[in-house]
Structures are given as structure tokens and as C-alpha cells.
Amino acid sequence: MIEVENLCKIYGTTSALKDISFAVEPGEILGFLGPNGAGKTTTLRILSGYLPATSGTARIAGYDVHEQSMAVRQKIGYLPESPPLYPDMTVEGFLHFVARLKQVNSRDRRFRVDAAIKKCGLLDRRKSLIRKLSKGYRQRVGIAQAIVHDPPVIVLDEPTVGLDPRQIIEVRNLIKSLAGDHTIILSTHILPEVTMTCSRVTIVNRGQVVATGSPETLVEELTAGTGYELEIDAGVTLGQLQGIAEIPGIKFLEYTAGKFPEHRQGIKVVCAPEVEVGPELVLGFAASGLNLYEMRRTRASLEDVFLQLTQQGNSEVEEPDHESRNLTQPQSGESGSAPESEILTVEIEPVPEPTQDLESEC
């Protein structure tokens, strides 16, 4: 439904987009993610016909965005970050006005407006002036104007920005209800929204696509996977840690900073994907003579993937070297920490990955 190939946009000497390529299948919700200045809004403006691309192609519903701009505009509904609303019009009057602008047939106009009002939960606000609506309801009106002509493709740029938690849930449910009948590309900074709303994700950084896939696949492929956070006795010895580190399935251990009760410290255990080491951890700590006060399961998230990918290429950000398996004590001054000069390093032999071919699964 949406095909983008080698899309470039140059402002003067600045490249906002560098050969961006991705596709969105019919009925799919694609989360389009990236830090500020990554090129998200520029891409969406090109897809909506608001900006021309410097080079490359973009097609929506089979129409070229540059060559067949008017046909494309009839096939999309676009909600920019700031909804284009007329505050002195009523909700119903504004949607009729937009329907006329989008050349909805006069015989179908009433039906389309009523359908948009119903889908967006505006039945009890249809006669209200837009300026009297809360931000959440204004956002609903913005989505209603994007779908009033029943387009096959909907482009949403930060649809939940500035909303309170309840309004975010309402807008999220609205967007999910539109999937299937519409193909949706959604740009947002709220990563939990992407996990709960989108079937696939494209992440851009510095004008380039750095990853595409389902949220679950990206988490599994690009992060260390699941693990545990432990609270144990402070002042552990090298030999005690070596025994834990050699448990099959453990990739690496590291101390965690934080406030802990007196004479305790935190340790993070990161495991290979699809490997369960919980029982072995408990037995290992018991055998080593360490007291295990607390054990919490942790899972990588889309936020971890986002941070990892958008930090790549930044010389100011140092990536942790997990191959060295360095175990560094927390900084001095924290409860349960050792003096700053004390560093423990444990050399761990590489642990064979599970025999299951994860790459083929993904």
C-alpha cells in the first residue's frame, strides 16, 4: 500500500533524508520512530504531498507521490502534529467543510461525516465549538478530518502528543480500531504506544533507516534479551562470581547502580534468548554461600532497541563491551558499594548459544 524507495531530501547542504526505503502492507499499522531531527516529519510530509523529495520515489495505493500528487491526496488522510482545526466552527460543521474540500460526493457527505463522528467518539460533541473542546477531543476531531473521506491510507504525526494518560488510551484504542480497513503509518515518541498499537516498526536515525521489523523481532535480535536483577550480599569475591558466571545460558554479569539496603548490592544477569536460568541461579547462589535477598525477572523492551540503534554512530556515546565481561563495582557513596578503586573482572568462557536458529525464526 505504501512503498518508499531511496527517498532523499536535501535542504541546502543538509541531508534530512538519505536513501530511506520501507514498505507498509495493506491494513497494517507501522510505527515510524526516531529521535528529534531524524527525518520522521520530513518523510511524512513528502508522503502527504506537502513537501517534494529531492530524489527517490514514494508510492501510495499505486500512485506516485510526485507525479500523481492529486490522486495520492485523495487516497490519504493526514494528521499533522498540530491538527488543522478552525476553533470557531462546530465539530459537525468543520467535518462537513473538510468533506467538501476533499471532494466527497454530496450524496455521501452526510454519511461520511456521521461515520467519522461515530468512529472517533464525537457523538456527544458534534454540536460543540472546537475551541471549547479539551485537547483530547481536539485530537479526535483531527483524526476525524483525516478519515472523513474514507481514505485507504492514514498518516498520523504524533497523534498522542500532549495528551494525559486517559486520553492517550482513548486515542490508542481509536487508532487500533481503524486498522484493517485502513493502512496506517504512525509517528510517535511514546514507545509503549508503539508496542501496544503497531504490528511493525521502522526506526530512522540521522535520515537513514536503521531497523525494520515487528517489535518482538527487533527486541529479540538487537538486545541482550531477558535476564534477572538480583540483590545479594555486598563484597562478593571473584571466585563466587566466577561460579555464577559459568552457568550455561548466562551471557554476562554486571553490577547495577542504585540504592540498596546496608550490606547489599545489585547484580544484573543477562541471559541468551529463550534460555531459562532462574533455577540454576538460585542453586548457584546457595552453593556459593551468598545470600539472595531478591530476584526480579527483566525483559528487554522496544525502548532498549530504540536507544541502542539511535546511539550508534555517536562518538560521544560509549557502547558497553559485553565481550570483555567486565564487572565493575558501583560508584562509592552508594549503599552497599565498594571503594571506587575496587574493580572486579571475571573472564567468562563463551557460552554456546541455543541450538535453535533464532535468525531463521525471525
Short mmCIF file of N, CA, C and O in Angstrom, two decimals, residues 94-216:
data_model
loop_
_atom_site.label_atom_id
_atom_site.label_comp_id
_atom_site.label_asym_id
_atom_site.label_seq_id
_atom_site.Cartn_x
_atom_site.Cartn_y
_atom_site.Cartn_z
N PHE A 94 -17.30 21.69 10.86
CA PHE A 94 -15.93 21.60 10.37
C PHE A 94 -15.75 20.36 9.50
O PHE A 94 -15.10 20.41 8.44
N LEU A 95 -16.32 19.23 9.93
CA LEU A 95 -16.16 18.00 9.16
C LEU A 95 -16.90 18.07 7.83
O LEU A 95 -16.43 17.53 6.82
N HIS A 96 -18.05 18.76 7.79
CA HIS A 96 -18.72 18.98 6.50
C HIS A 96 -17.84 19.83 5.59
O HIS A 96 -17.75 19.58 4.38
N PHE A 97 -17.21 20.84 6.16
CA PHE A 97 -16.33 21.72 5.40
C PHE A 97 -15.15 20.93 4.83
O PHE A 97 -14.81 21.06 3.64
N VAL A 98 -14.54 20.09 5.65
CA VAL A 98 -13.41 19.27 5.19
C VAL A 98 -13.87 18.28 4.12
O VAL A 98 -13.16 18.05 3.13
N ALA A 99 -15.05 17.70 4.30
CA ALA A 99 -15.57 16.74 3.31
C ALA A 99 -15.74 17.41 1.95
O ALA A 99 -15.46 16.81 0.91
N ARG A 100 -16.20 18.66 1.96
CA ARG A 100 -16.33 19.38 0.69
C ARG A 100 -14.96 19.64 0.08
O ARG A 100 -14.77 19.49 -1.13
N LEU A 101 -13.99 20.04 0.91
CA LEU A 101 -12.63 20.28 0.41
C LEU A 101 -12.03 19.02 -0.20
O LEU A 101 -11.31 19.09 -1.20
N LYS A 102 -12.36 17.88 0.39
CA LYS A 102 -11.81 16.62 -0.11
C LYS A 102 -12.69 15.97 -1.16
O LYS A 102 -12.51 14.81 -1.52
N GLN A 103 -13.64 16.75 -1.67
CA GLN A 103 -14.47 16.38 -2.81
C GLN A 103 -15.26 15.10 -2.58
O GLN A 103 -15.43 14.27 -3.47
N VAL A 104 -15.75 14.95 -1.34
CA VAL A 104 -16.67 13.85 -1.07
C VAL A 104 -17.98 14.14 -1.78
O VAL A 104 -18.52 15.26 -1.70
N ASN A 105 -18.51 13.17 -2.47
CA ASN A 105 -19.76 13.33 -3.21
C ASN A 105 -20.86 13.86 -2.30
O ASN A 105 -21.01 13.40 -1.16
N SER A 106 -21.62 14.84 -2.76
CA SER A 106 -22.65 15.47 -1.93
C SER A 106 -23.67 14.45 -1.41
O SER A 106 -24.22 14.62 -0.32
N ARG A 107 -23.93 13.40 -2.17
CA ARG A 107 -24.89 12.38 -1.72
C ARG A 107 -24.33 11.55 -0.57
O ARG A 107 -25.08 11.00 0.24
N ASP A 108 -23.00 11.43 -0.50
CA ASP A 108 -22.37 10.62 0.54
C ASP A 108 -21.86 11.44 1.72
O ASP A 108 -21.40 10.88 2.71
N ARG A 109 -21.93 12.76 1.58
CA ARG A 109 -21.26 13.61 2.57
C ARG A 109 -21.82 13.42 3.97
O ARG A 109 -21.06 13.29 4.94
N ARG A 110 -23.11 13.42 4.11
CA ARG A 110 -23.73 13.25 5.43
C ARG A 110 -23.32 11.92 6.04
O ARG A 110 -22.98 11.84 7.23
N PHE A 111 -23.36 10.86 5.24
CA PHE A 111 -22.98 9.53 5.74
C PHE A 111 -21.53 9.51 6.19
O PHE A 111 -21.20 8.97 7.25
N ARG A 112 -20.62 10.11 5.40
CA ARG A 112 -19.20 10.10 5.75
C ARG A 112 -18.94 10.90 7.03
O ARG A 112 -18.14 10.49 7.88
N VAL A 113 -19.57 12.04 7.16
CA VAL A 113 -19.39 12.85 8.36
C VAL A 113 -19.90 12.11 9.59
O VAL A 113 -19.24 12.05 10.63
N ASP A 114 -21.10 11.51 9.48
CA ASP A 114 -21.65 10.76 10.61
C ASP A 114 -20.76 9.58 10.98
O ASP A 114 -20.56 9.28 12.17
N ALA A 115 -20.22 8.89 9.95
CA ALA A 115 -19.36 7.74 10.21
C ALA A 115 -18.08 8.17 10.93
O ALA A 115 -17.62 7.51 11.87
N ALA A 116 -17.48 9.30 10.50
CA ALA A 116 -16.26 9.79 11.14
C ALA A 116 -16.53 10.21 12.58
O ALA A 116 -15.74 9.94 13.49
N ILE A 117 -17.67 10.86 12.80
CA ILE A 117 -18.04 11.28 14.16
C ILE A 117 -18.22 10.07 15.07
O ILE A 117 -17.74 10.04 16.22
N LYS A 118 -18.88 9.04 14.54
CA LYS A 118 -19.11 7.84 15.35
C LYS A 118 -17.81 7.10 15.64
O LYS A 118 -17.55 6.69 16.79
N LYS A 119 -16.97 6.92 14.62
CA LYS A 119 -15.70 6.20 14.81
C LYS A 119 -14.81 6.89 15.83
O LYS A 119 -14.11 6.23 16.60
N CYS A 120 -14.83 8.20 15.85
CA CYS A 120 -13.93 8.97 16.72
C CYS A 120 -14.56 9.33 18.06
O CYS A 120 -13.97 10.10 18.84
N GLY A 121 -15.74 8.80 18.35
CA GLY A 121 -16.37 9.02 19.65
C GLY A 121 -16.75 10.46 19.90
O GLY A 121 -16.56 10.98 21.00
N LEU A 122 -17.32 11.12 18.90
CA LEU A 122 -17.66 12.54 19.00
C LEU A 122 -19.16 12.80 18.95
O LEU A 122 -19.58 13.94 18.74
N LEU A 123 -19.96 11.74 19.15
CA LEU A 123 -21.41 11.89 19.02
C LEU A 123 -21.96 12.96 19.96
O LEU A 123 -22.84 13.74 19.58
N ASP A 124 -21.45 13.00 21.20
CA ASP A 124 -21.97 13.96 22.16
C ASP A 124 -21.28 15.31 22.07
O ASP A 124 -21.54 16.21 22.87
N ARG A 125 -20.38 15.48 21.09
CA ARG A 125 -19.67 16.76 20.91
C ARG A 125 -19.88 17.33 19.51
O ARG A 125 -19.27 18.33 19.16
N ARG A 126 -20.76 16.73 18.73
CA ARG A 126 -20.89 17.13 17.33
C ARG A 126 -21.37 18.58 17.17
O ARG A 126 -21.03 19.25 16.19
N LYS A 127 -22.12 19.10 18.12
CA LYS A 127 -22.61 20.48 18.03
C LYS A 127 -21.73 21.46 18.81
O LYS A 127 -22.02 22.66 18.83
N SER A 128 -20.68 20.98 19.44
CA SER A 128 -19.82 21.85 20.26
C SER A 128 -18.85 22.63 19.39
O SER A 128 -18.39 22.15 18.34
N LEU A 129 -18.53 23.86 19.84
CA LEU A 129 -17.49 24.63 19.18
C LEU A 129 -16.13 23.97 19.48
O LEU A 129 -15.86 23.55 20.61
N ILE A 130 -15.29 23.91 18.47
CA ILE A 130 -13.99 23.24 18.63
C ILE A 130 -13.15 23.92 19.70
O ILE A 130 -12.42 23.26 20.46
N ARG A 131 -13.24 25.24 19.83
CA ARG A 131 -12.42 25.95 20.81
C ARG A 131 -12.81 25.60 22.25
O ARG A 131 -12.03 25.85 23.18
N LYS A 132 -13.99 25.01 22.44
CA LYS A 132 -14.42 24.64 23.78
C LYS A 132 -14.08 23.18 24.13
O LYS A 132 -14.38 22.73 25.23
N LEU A 133 -13.45 22.49 23.21
CA LEU A 133 -13.11 21.09 23.44
C LEU A 133 -11.78 20.95 24.17
O LEU A 133 -10.89 21.79 24.03
N SER A 134 -11.63 19.87 24.92
CA SER A 134 -10.34 19.55 25.53
C SER A 134 -9.37 19.13 24.44
O SER A 134 -9.75 18.83 23.30
N LYS A 135 -8.08 19.07 24.80
CA LYS A 135 -7.07 18.68 23.81
C LYS A 135 -7.32 17.27 23.28
O LYS A 135 -7.11 16.98 22.10
N GLY A 136 -7.78 16.38 24.17
CA GLY A 136 -8.06 15.02 23.73
C GLY A 136 -9.16 14.98 22.67
O GLY A 136 -9.04 14.25 21.68
N TYR A 137 -10.21 15.75 22.87
CA TYR A 137 -11.30 15.78 21.89
C TYR A 137 -10.87 16.50 20.62
O TYR A 137 -11.28 16.13 19.50
N ARG A 138 -10.01 17.50 20.73
CA ARG A 138 -9.49 18.15 19.52
C ARG A 138 -8.68 17.16 18.69
O ARG A 138 -8.71 17.19 17.46
N GLN A 139 -7.94 16.31 19.39
CA GLN A 139 -7.16 15.30 18.68
C GLN A 139 -8.09 14.34 17.96
O GLN A 139 -7.81 13.90 16.84
N ARG A 140 -9.21 14.01 18.58
CA ARG A 140 -10.21 13.15 17.93
C ARG A 140 -10.77 13.82 16.68
O ARG A 140 -10.98 13.17 15.65
N VAL A 141 -11.03 15.13 16.78
CA VAL A 141 -11.53 15.86 15.62
C VAL A 141 -10.48 15.84 14.51
O VAL A 141 -10.81 15.71 13.32
N GLY A 142 -9.20 15.98 14.90
CA GLY A 142 -8.14 15.92 13.91
C GLY A 142 -8.11 14.59 13.19
O GLY A 142 -7.91 14.53 11.96
N ILE A 143 -8.31 13.49 13.92
CA ILE A 143 -8.35 12.18 13.28
C ILE A 143 -9.61 12.05 12.43
O ILE A 143 -9.57 11.47 11.33
N ALA A 144 -10.72 12.61 12.89
CA ALA A 144 -11.96 12.55 12.12
C ALA A 144 -11.82 13.25 10.77
O ALA A 144 -12.30 12.74 9.75
N GLN A 145 -11.12 14.41 10.75
CA GLN A 145 -10.94 15.09 9.46
C GLN A 145 -10.01 14.30 8.54
O GLN A 145 -10.09 14.43 7.32
N ALA A 146 -9.15 13.47 9.14
CA ALA A 146 -8.25 12.66 8.32
C ALA A 146 -8.95 11.47 7.68
O ALA A 146 -8.51 10.97 6.65
N ILE A 147 -10.07 11.03 8.28
CA ILE A 147 -10.74 9.83 7.77
C ILE A 147 -12.11 10.11 7.16
O ILE A 147 -12.78 9.18 6.72
N VAL A 148 -12.52 11.38 7.13
CA VAL A 148 -13.89 11.70 6.72
C VAL A 148 -14.16 11.29 5.26
O VAL A 148 -15.30 10.99 4.90
N HIS A 149 -13.13 11.24 4.41
CA HIS A 149 -13.32 10.83 3.03
C HIS A 149 -13.00 9.35 2.82
O HIS A 149 -12.88 8.89 1.69
N ASP A 150 -12.86 8.60 3.95
CA ASP A 150 -12.64 7.16 3.95
C ASP A 150 -11.42 6.78 3.10
O ASP A 150 -11.53 5.96 2.17
N PRO A 151 -10.24 7.32 3.43
CA PRO A 151 -9.05 7.02 2.62
C PRO A 151 -8.49 5.65 2.98
O PRO A 151 -8.62 5.19 4.11
N PRO A 152 -7.83 4.99 2.04
CA PRO A 152 -7.20 3.70 2.36
C PRO A 152 -5.95 3.84 3.23
O PRO A 152 -5.56 2.88 3.89
N VAL A 153 -5.32 5.03 3.21
CA VAL A 153 -4.09 5.25 3.95
C VAL A 153 -4.26 6.43 4.89
O VAL A 153 -4.80 7.48 4.51
N ILE A 154 -3.82 6.26 6.15
CA ILE A 154 -3.88 7.34 7.15
C ILE A 154 -2.47 7.58 7.66
O ILE A 154 -1.76 6.64 8.06
N VAL A 155 -2.05 8.84 7.66
CA VAL A 155 -0.72 9.24 8.13
C VAL A 155 -0.91 10.09 9.38
O VAL A 155 -1.53 11.16 9.32
N LEU A 156 -0.37 9.62 10.51
CA LEU A 156 -0.55 10.29 11.79
C LEU A 156 0.80 10.70 12.35
O LEU A 156 1.66 9.85 12.61
N ASP A 157 1.00 12.00 12.55
CA ASP A 157 2.27 12.51 13.08
C ASP A 157 2.05 12.93 14.53
O ASP A 157 1.39 13.94 14.80
N GLU A 158 2.58 12.16 15.46
CA GLU A 158 2.47 12.43 16.90
C GLU A 158 1.01 12.63 17.34
O GLU A 158 0.66 13.67 17.89
N PRO A 159 0.15 11.64 17.12
CA PRO A 159 -1.27 11.84 17.44
C PRO A 159 -1.59 11.92 18.93
O PRO A 159 -2.67 12.37 19.29
N THR A 160 -0.67 11.48 19.80
CA THR A 160 -0.96 11.50 21.24
C THR A 160 -0.11 12.52 22.00
O THR A 160 -0.09 12.50 23.23
N VAL A 161 0.59 13.40 21.30
CA VAL A 161 1.46 14.36 21.97
C VAL A 161 0.62 15.32 22.82
O VAL A 161 -0.42 15.82 22.39
N GLY A 162 1.03 15.54 24.05
CA GLY A 162 0.36 16.48 24.93
C GLY A 162 -0.90 15.97 25.61
O GLY A 162 -1.55 16.72 26.33
N LEU A 163 -1.24 14.69 25.40
CA LEU A 163 -2.46 14.16 26.00
C LEU A 163 -2.15 13.54 27.36
O LEU A 163 -1.02 13.11 27.63
N ASP A 164 -3.17 13.51 28.22
CA ASP A 164 -2.98 12.85 29.52
C ASP A 164 -3.13 11.34 29.33
O ASP A 164 -3.56 10.88 28.27
N PRO A 165 -2.77 10.53 30.35
CA PRO A 165 -2.78 9.07 30.18
C PRO A 165 -4.12 8.51 29.72
O PRO A 165 -4.16 7.60 28.88
N ARG A 166 -5.22 9.04 30.25
CA ARG A 166 -6.52 8.51 29.84
C ARG A 166 -6.81 8.85 28.39
O ARG A 166 -7.33 8.01 27.63
N GLN A 167 -6.48 10.07 27.97
CA GLN A 167 -6.70 10.46 26.59
C GLN A 167 -5.83 9.64 25.64
O GLN A 167 -6.26 9.29 24.54
N ILE A 168 -4.60 9.33 26.06
CA ILE A 168 -3.71 8.52 25.24
C ILE A 168 -4.33 7.14 25.00
O ILE A 168 -4.31 6.63 23.88
N ILE A 169 -4.89 6.55 26.05
CA ILE A 169 -5.53 5.23 25.91
C ILE A 169 -6.70 5.31 24.93
O ILE A 169 -6.89 4.44 24.07
N GLU A 170 -7.50 6.38 25.04
CA GLU A 170 -8.65 6.53 24.16
C GLU A 170 -8.23 6.67 22.70
O GLU A 170 -8.80 6.04 21.81
N VAL A 171 -7.21 7.51 22.45
CA VAL A 171 -6.74 7.70 21.07
C VAL A 171 -6.08 6.43 20.56
O VAL A 171 -6.23 6.05 19.38
N ARG A 172 -5.34 5.73 21.42
CA ARG A 172 -4.72 4.46 21.02
C ARG A 172 -5.78 3.45 20.58
O ARG A 172 -5.64 2.81 19.53
N ASN A 173 -6.84 3.32 21.36
CA ASN A 173 -7.90 2.38 21.00
C ASN A 173 -8.58 2.79 19.70
O ASN A 173 -8.98 1.93 18.90
N LEU A 174 -8.72 4.10 19.49
CA LEU A 174 -9.30 4.59 18.25
C LEU A 174 -8.43 4.20 17.06
O LEU A 174 -8.94 3.71 16.04
N ILE A 175 -7.13 4.40 17.17
CA ILE A 175 -6.22 4.06 16.07
C ILE A 175 -6.27 2.57 15.78
O ILE A 175 -6.32 2.14 14.62
N LYS A 176 -6.28 1.75 16.83
CA LYS A 176 -6.32 0.30 16.63
C LYS A 176 -7.62 -0.12 15.95
O LYS A 176 -7.64 -1.06 15.16
N SER A 177 -8.71 0.57 16.25
CA SER A 177 -9.99 0.24 15.63
C SER A 177 -10.01 0.54 14.13
O SER A 177 -10.83 -0.01 13.39
N LEU A 178 -9.11 1.44 13.69
CA LEU A 178 -9.07 1.81 12.27
C LEU A 178 -8.26 0.83 11.44
O LEU A 178 -8.35 0.83 10.20
N ALA A 179 -7.42 0.01 12.08
CA ALA A 179 -6.58 -0.94 11.37
C ALA A 179 -7.44 -1.96 10.65
O ALA A 179 -8.56 -2.27 11.06
N GLY A 180 -6.93 -2.49 9.57
CA GLY A 180 -7.68 -3.45 8.77
C GLY A 180 -8.39 -2.75 7.65
O GLY A 180 -8.16 -3.04 6.47
N ASP A 181 -9.29 -1.81 8.00
CA ASP A 181 -9.97 -1.03 6.97
C ASP A 181 -9.05 0.02 6.38
O ASP A 181 -9.27 0.49 5.25
N HIS A 182 -8.04 0.43 7.13
CA HIS A 182 -7.10 1.45 6.67
C HIS A 182 -5.67 0.99 6.92
O HIS A 182 -5.41 0.26 7.88
N THR A 183 -4.76 1.44 6.09
CA THR A 183 -3.33 1.25 6.32
C THR A 183 -2.83 2.51 7.03
O THR A 183 -3.09 3.62 6.58
N ILE A 184 -2.12 2.33 8.15
CA ILE A 184 -1.77 3.47 9.00
C ILE A 184 -0.27 3.52 9.19
O ILE A 184 0.37 2.50 9.49
N ILE A 185 0.30 4.72 9.03
CA ILE A 185 1.68 4.96 9.41
C ILE A 185 1.66 5.99 10.53
O ILE A 185 1.06 7.05 10.40
N LEU A 186 2.28 5.63 11.64
CA LEU A 186 2.14 6.38 12.88
C LEU A 186 3.51 6.79 13.40
O LEU A 186 4.37 5.94 13.64
N SER A 187 3.71 8.09 13.55
CA SER A 187 4.95 8.60 14.14
C SER A 187 4.67 9.01 15.58
O SER A 187 3.69 9.71 15.85
N THR A 188 5.52 8.58 16.51
CA THR A 188 5.32 8.92 17.91
C THR A 188 6.62 8.80 18.67
O THR A 188 7.55 8.10 18.25
N HIS A 189 6.71 9.50 19.81
CA HIS A 189 7.83 9.38 20.72
C HIS A 189 7.49 8.46 21.90
O HIS A 189 8.37 8.15 22.70
N ILE A 190 6.24 8.06 22.01
CA ILE A 190 5.80 7.26 23.15
C ILE A 190 5.93 5.79 22.78
O ILE A 190 5.06 5.20 22.15
N LEU A 191 7.06 5.19 23.17
CA LEU A 191 7.37 3.84 22.71
C LEU A 191 6.40 2.78 23.21
O LEU A 191 6.10 1.83 22.47
N PRO A 192 5.89 2.85 24.45
CA PRO A 192 4.88 1.85 24.84
C PRO A 192 3.66 1.87 23.94
O PRO A 192 3.02 0.83 23.72
N GLU A 193 3.32 3.04 23.39
CA GLU A 193 2.20 3.11 22.47
C GLU A 193 2.46 2.29 21.21
O GLU A 193 1.56 1.65 20.68
N VAL A 194 3.70 2.32 20.75
CA VAL A 194 4.05 1.56 19.55
C VAL A 194 3.91 0.07 19.81
O VAL A 194 3.36 -0.68 19.00
N THR A 195 4.41 -0.39 20.95
CA THR A 195 4.33 -1.80 21.29
C THR A 195 2.89 -2.27 21.35
O THR A 195 2.56 -3.39 20.92
N MET A 196 2.00 -1.44 21.89
CA MET A 196 0.60 -1.84 22.07
C MET A 196 -0.26 -1.58 20.84
O MET A 196 -1.38 -2.08 20.76
N THR A 197 0.24 -0.81 19.88
CA THR A 197 -0.59 -0.40 18.75
C THR A 197 -0.11 -0.95 17.42
O THR A 197 -0.92 -1.36 16.59
N CYS A 198 1.19 -1.00 17.19
CA CYS A 198 1.73 -1.24 15.85
C CYS A 198 2.12 -2.71 15.65
O CYS A 198 2.64 -3.36 16.56
N SER A 199 1.88 -3.18 14.44
CA SER A 199 2.28 -4.54 14.08
C SER A 199 3.71 -4.59 13.58
O SER A 199 4.36 -5.64 13.66
N ARG A 200 4.21 -3.48 13.05
CA ARG A 200 5.60 -3.41 12.61
C ARG A 200 6.17 -2.04 12.93
O ARG A 200 5.44 -1.07 13.12
N VAL A 201 7.51 -1.97 12.95
CA VAL A 201 8.20 -0.75 13.34
C VAL A 201 9.31 -0.48 12.34
O VAL A 201 10.02 -1.40 11.91
N THR A 202 9.47 0.80 11.96
CA THR A 202 10.64 1.25 11.21
C THR A 202 11.30 2.35 12.03
O THR A 202 10.63 3.32 12.42
N ILE A 203 12.59 2.19 12.32
CA ILE A 203 13.33 3.16 13.12
C ILE A 203 14.31 3.90 12.21
O ILE A 203 15.07 3.27 11.46
N VAL A 204 14.28 5.23 12.26
CA VAL A 204 15.20 6.05 11.47
C VAL A 204 16.10 6.83 12.42
O VAL A 204 15.71 7.20 13.53
N ASN A 205 17.32 7.05 11.97
CA ASN A 205 18.29 7.83 12.74
C ASN A 205 19.18 8.58 11.77
O ASN A 205 19.72 7.99 10.84
N ARG A 206 19.28 9.88 11.96
CA ARG A 206 20.11 10.73 11.09
C ARG A 206 19.75 10.56 9.63
O ARG A 206 20.61 10.48 8.75
N GLY A 207 18.44 10.49 9.36
CA GLY A 207 17.97 10.44 7.99
C GLY A 207 18.08 9.10 7.31
O GLY A 207 17.86 9.00 6.10
N GLN A 208 18.37 8.03 8.06
CA GLN A 208 18.52 6.71 7.47
C GLN A 208 17.71 5.69 8.26
O GLN A 208 17.56 5.80 9.48
N VAL A 209 17.20 4.68 7.56
CA VAL A 209 16.52 3.57 8.22
C VAL A 209 17.57 2.67 8.85
O VAL A 209 18.48 2.20 8.17
N VAL A 210 17.44 2.43 10.15
CA VAL A 210 18.41 1.58 10.86
C VAL A 210 17.82 0.23 11.26
O VAL A 210 18.57 -0.68 11.60
N ALA A 211 16.49 0.08 11.22
CA ALA A 211 15.88 -1.22 11.56
C ALA A 211 14.43 -1.23 11.14
O ALA A 211 13.74 -0.20 11.20
N THR A 212 13.96 -2.39 10.73
CA THR A 212 12.55 -2.60 10.40
C THR A 212 12.16 -4.01 10.83
O THR A 212 12.94 -4.96 10.62
N GLY A 213 11.00 -4.14 11.42
CA GLY A 213 10.51 -5.45 11.83
C GLY A 213 9.43 -5.31 12.88
O GLY A 213 9.08 -4.20 13.28
N SER A 214 8.90 -6.43 13.34
CA SER A 214 7.92 -6.38 14.42
C SER A 214 8.63 -5.99 15.70
O SER A 214 9.83 -6.24 15.86
N PRO A 215 7.93 -5.37 16.66
CA PRO A 215 8.57 -5.02 17.93
C PRO A 215 9.21 -6.23 18.61
O PRO A 215 10.32 -6.14 19.14
N GLU A 216 8.52 -7.38 18.58
CA GLU A 216 9.06 -8.57 19.23
C GLU A 216 10.34 -9.04 18.56
O GLU A 216 11.31 -9.43 19.23
#
